[in-house]
Short mmCIF file of C-alpha atoms in Angstrom, two decimals:
data_model
loop_
_atom_site.label_atom_id
_atom_site.label_comp_id
_atom_site.label_asym_id
_atom_site.label_seq_id
_atom_site.Cartn_x
_atom_site.Cartn_y
_atom_site.Cartn_z
CA MET A 1 158.29 79.36 142.64
CA SER A 2 161.58 78.18 143.68
CA ALA A 3 164.98 79.04 142.69
CA GLN A 4 165.96 75.00 142.74
CA PRO A 5 166.86 73.46 139.36
CA ASP A 6 164.40 70.65 138.25
CA HIS A 7 166.97 68.39 136.91
CA ALA A 8 170.10 66.95 138.73
CA PRO A 9 173.22 68.59 138.22
CA PHE A 10 175.74 66.77 136.39
CA THR A 11 178.64 65.45 138.58
CA PRO A 12 181.94 65.02 136.96
CA TYR A 13 184.16 62.07 138.00
CA ALA A 14 186.40 63.27 140.74
CA PRO A 15 189.05 61.18 142.24
CA ALA A 16 190.28 61.08 145.90
CA PRO A 17 192.27 63.73 146.92
CA GLY A 18 195.10 61.35 147.10
CA ALA A 19 194.70 59.16 143.93
CA PRO A 20 197.27 61.52 141.97
CA ALA A 21 199.68 59.98 144.57
CA GLU A 22 198.45 56.59 144.80
CA LEU A 23 198.58 56.24 140.62
CA LEU A 24 202.10 57.51 140.21
CA ALA A 25 203.44 54.84 143.23
CA GLN A 26 201.60 52.17 140.90
CA LEU A 27 203.23 53.55 137.72
CA ARG A 28 206.39 53.33 139.58
CA ALA A 29 206.25 49.76 140.52
CA ASP A 30 204.88 48.65 136.82
CA PRO A 31 207.39 47.31 134.45
CA ARG A 32 206.76 50.06 132.23
CA ALA A 33 207.67 52.73 134.61
CA ASP A 34 210.63 53.76 132.29
CA THR A 35 208.34 55.10 129.92
CA TRP A 36 205.16 55.68 131.81
CA VAL A 37 206.28 57.82 134.88
CA PRO A 38 207.94 60.16 132.39
CA ALA A 39 204.84 60.40 130.53
CA PHE A 40 202.21 60.72 133.41
CA GLU A 41 204.57 63.71 134.98
CA ARG A 42 204.37 65.45 131.64
CA GLU A 43 200.69 64.86 131.00
CA TRP A 44 200.00 65.79 134.96
CA ALA A 45 202.06 69.16 134.59
CA ALA A 46 200.37 70.10 131.30
CA ALA A 47 197.14 69.40 133.19
CA LEU A 48 198.26 71.33 135.91
CA GLU A 49 199.15 74.42 133.72
CA GLU A 50 195.82 74.30 132.45
CA SER A 51 194.07 74.22 135.77
CA ARG A 52 196.07 77.23 137.20
CA ARG A 53 194.79 78.81 133.63
CA THR A 54 191.23 78.06 133.43
CA PHE A 55 190.24 77.67 137.48
CA SER A 56 189.14 74.17 136.67
CA LEU A 57 189.95 70.46 137.74
CA SER A 58 188.82 68.70 134.96
CA ALA A 59 191.90 68.27 133.06
CA LEU A 60 193.68 67.13 136.42
CA TYR A 61 190.76 64.49 136.82
CA THR A 62 190.78 63.25 133.26
CA VAL A 63 194.57 62.63 133.28
CA VAL A 64 193.88 60.63 136.76
CA ARG A 65 191.20 58.60 134.88
CA ASP A 66 193.08 58.04 131.76
CA TRP A 67 196.08 56.56 133.57
CA GLN A 68 193.90 54.51 135.77
CA GLY A 69 192.05 53.13 132.74
CA ARG A 70 195.64 52.66 131.11
CA LEU A 71 197.14 50.78 134.24
CA ALA A 72 193.93 48.33 134.69
CA SER A 73 193.85 47.42 130.93
CA ALA A 74 197.66 46.49 130.93
CA PRO A 75 197.18 43.15 132.22
CA ALA A 76 194.81 42.36 129.48
CA VAL A 77 197.19 43.83 126.72
CA ASP A 78 199.85 41.86 128.06
CA ALA A 79 197.70 39.17 127.78
CA PHE A 80 197.00 39.46 124.39
CA VAL A 81 200.31 40.03 123.57
CA ALA A 82 201.65 37.02 124.73
CA SER A 83 198.98 35.16 123.57
CA GLY A 84 200.57 34.98 120.09
CA TYR A 85 197.46 36.31 118.40
CA ASP A 86 198.23 36.40 114.81
CA ASP A 87 196.85 39.87 113.88
CA SER A 88 198.68 39.85 110.46
CA ASP A 89 195.45 40.36 108.89
CA PHE A 90 195.49 43.89 110.38
CA ILE A 91 194.24 46.54 107.84
CA ASP A 92 196.37 49.78 108.03
CA MET A 93 193.91 52.14 107.58
CA ALA A 94 196.57 55.13 107.03
CA GLU A 95 198.04 52.66 104.44
CA LEU A 96 194.73 52.75 102.76
CA ARG A 97 194.34 56.33 102.86
CA GLY A 98 197.46 56.83 101.07
CA ARG A 99 196.99 54.56 98.20
CA ARG A 100 193.79 56.61 97.26
CA ARG A 101 195.77 59.81 96.67
#
């Protein structure tokens, strides 16, 4: 009988050790730096505090992954906004919920 698991363990996403610093440099170079840098720093500080409390790096990994996604999708969002797409037919679900009450 073997003590080895019969399945592959789940390996969570782990960014490179320098990823947070590289990400912060990219955020500082972005036109949205005035709002994005303080938001990233707040989220990073909260995740760091949780990491100290729980002895887990998952909150830090999540912050890096989320901000990498925001940075990667920013050009597509900018292009959508610049396209002048008419989204006036958007349905505001919060408004609809308010009408039912």
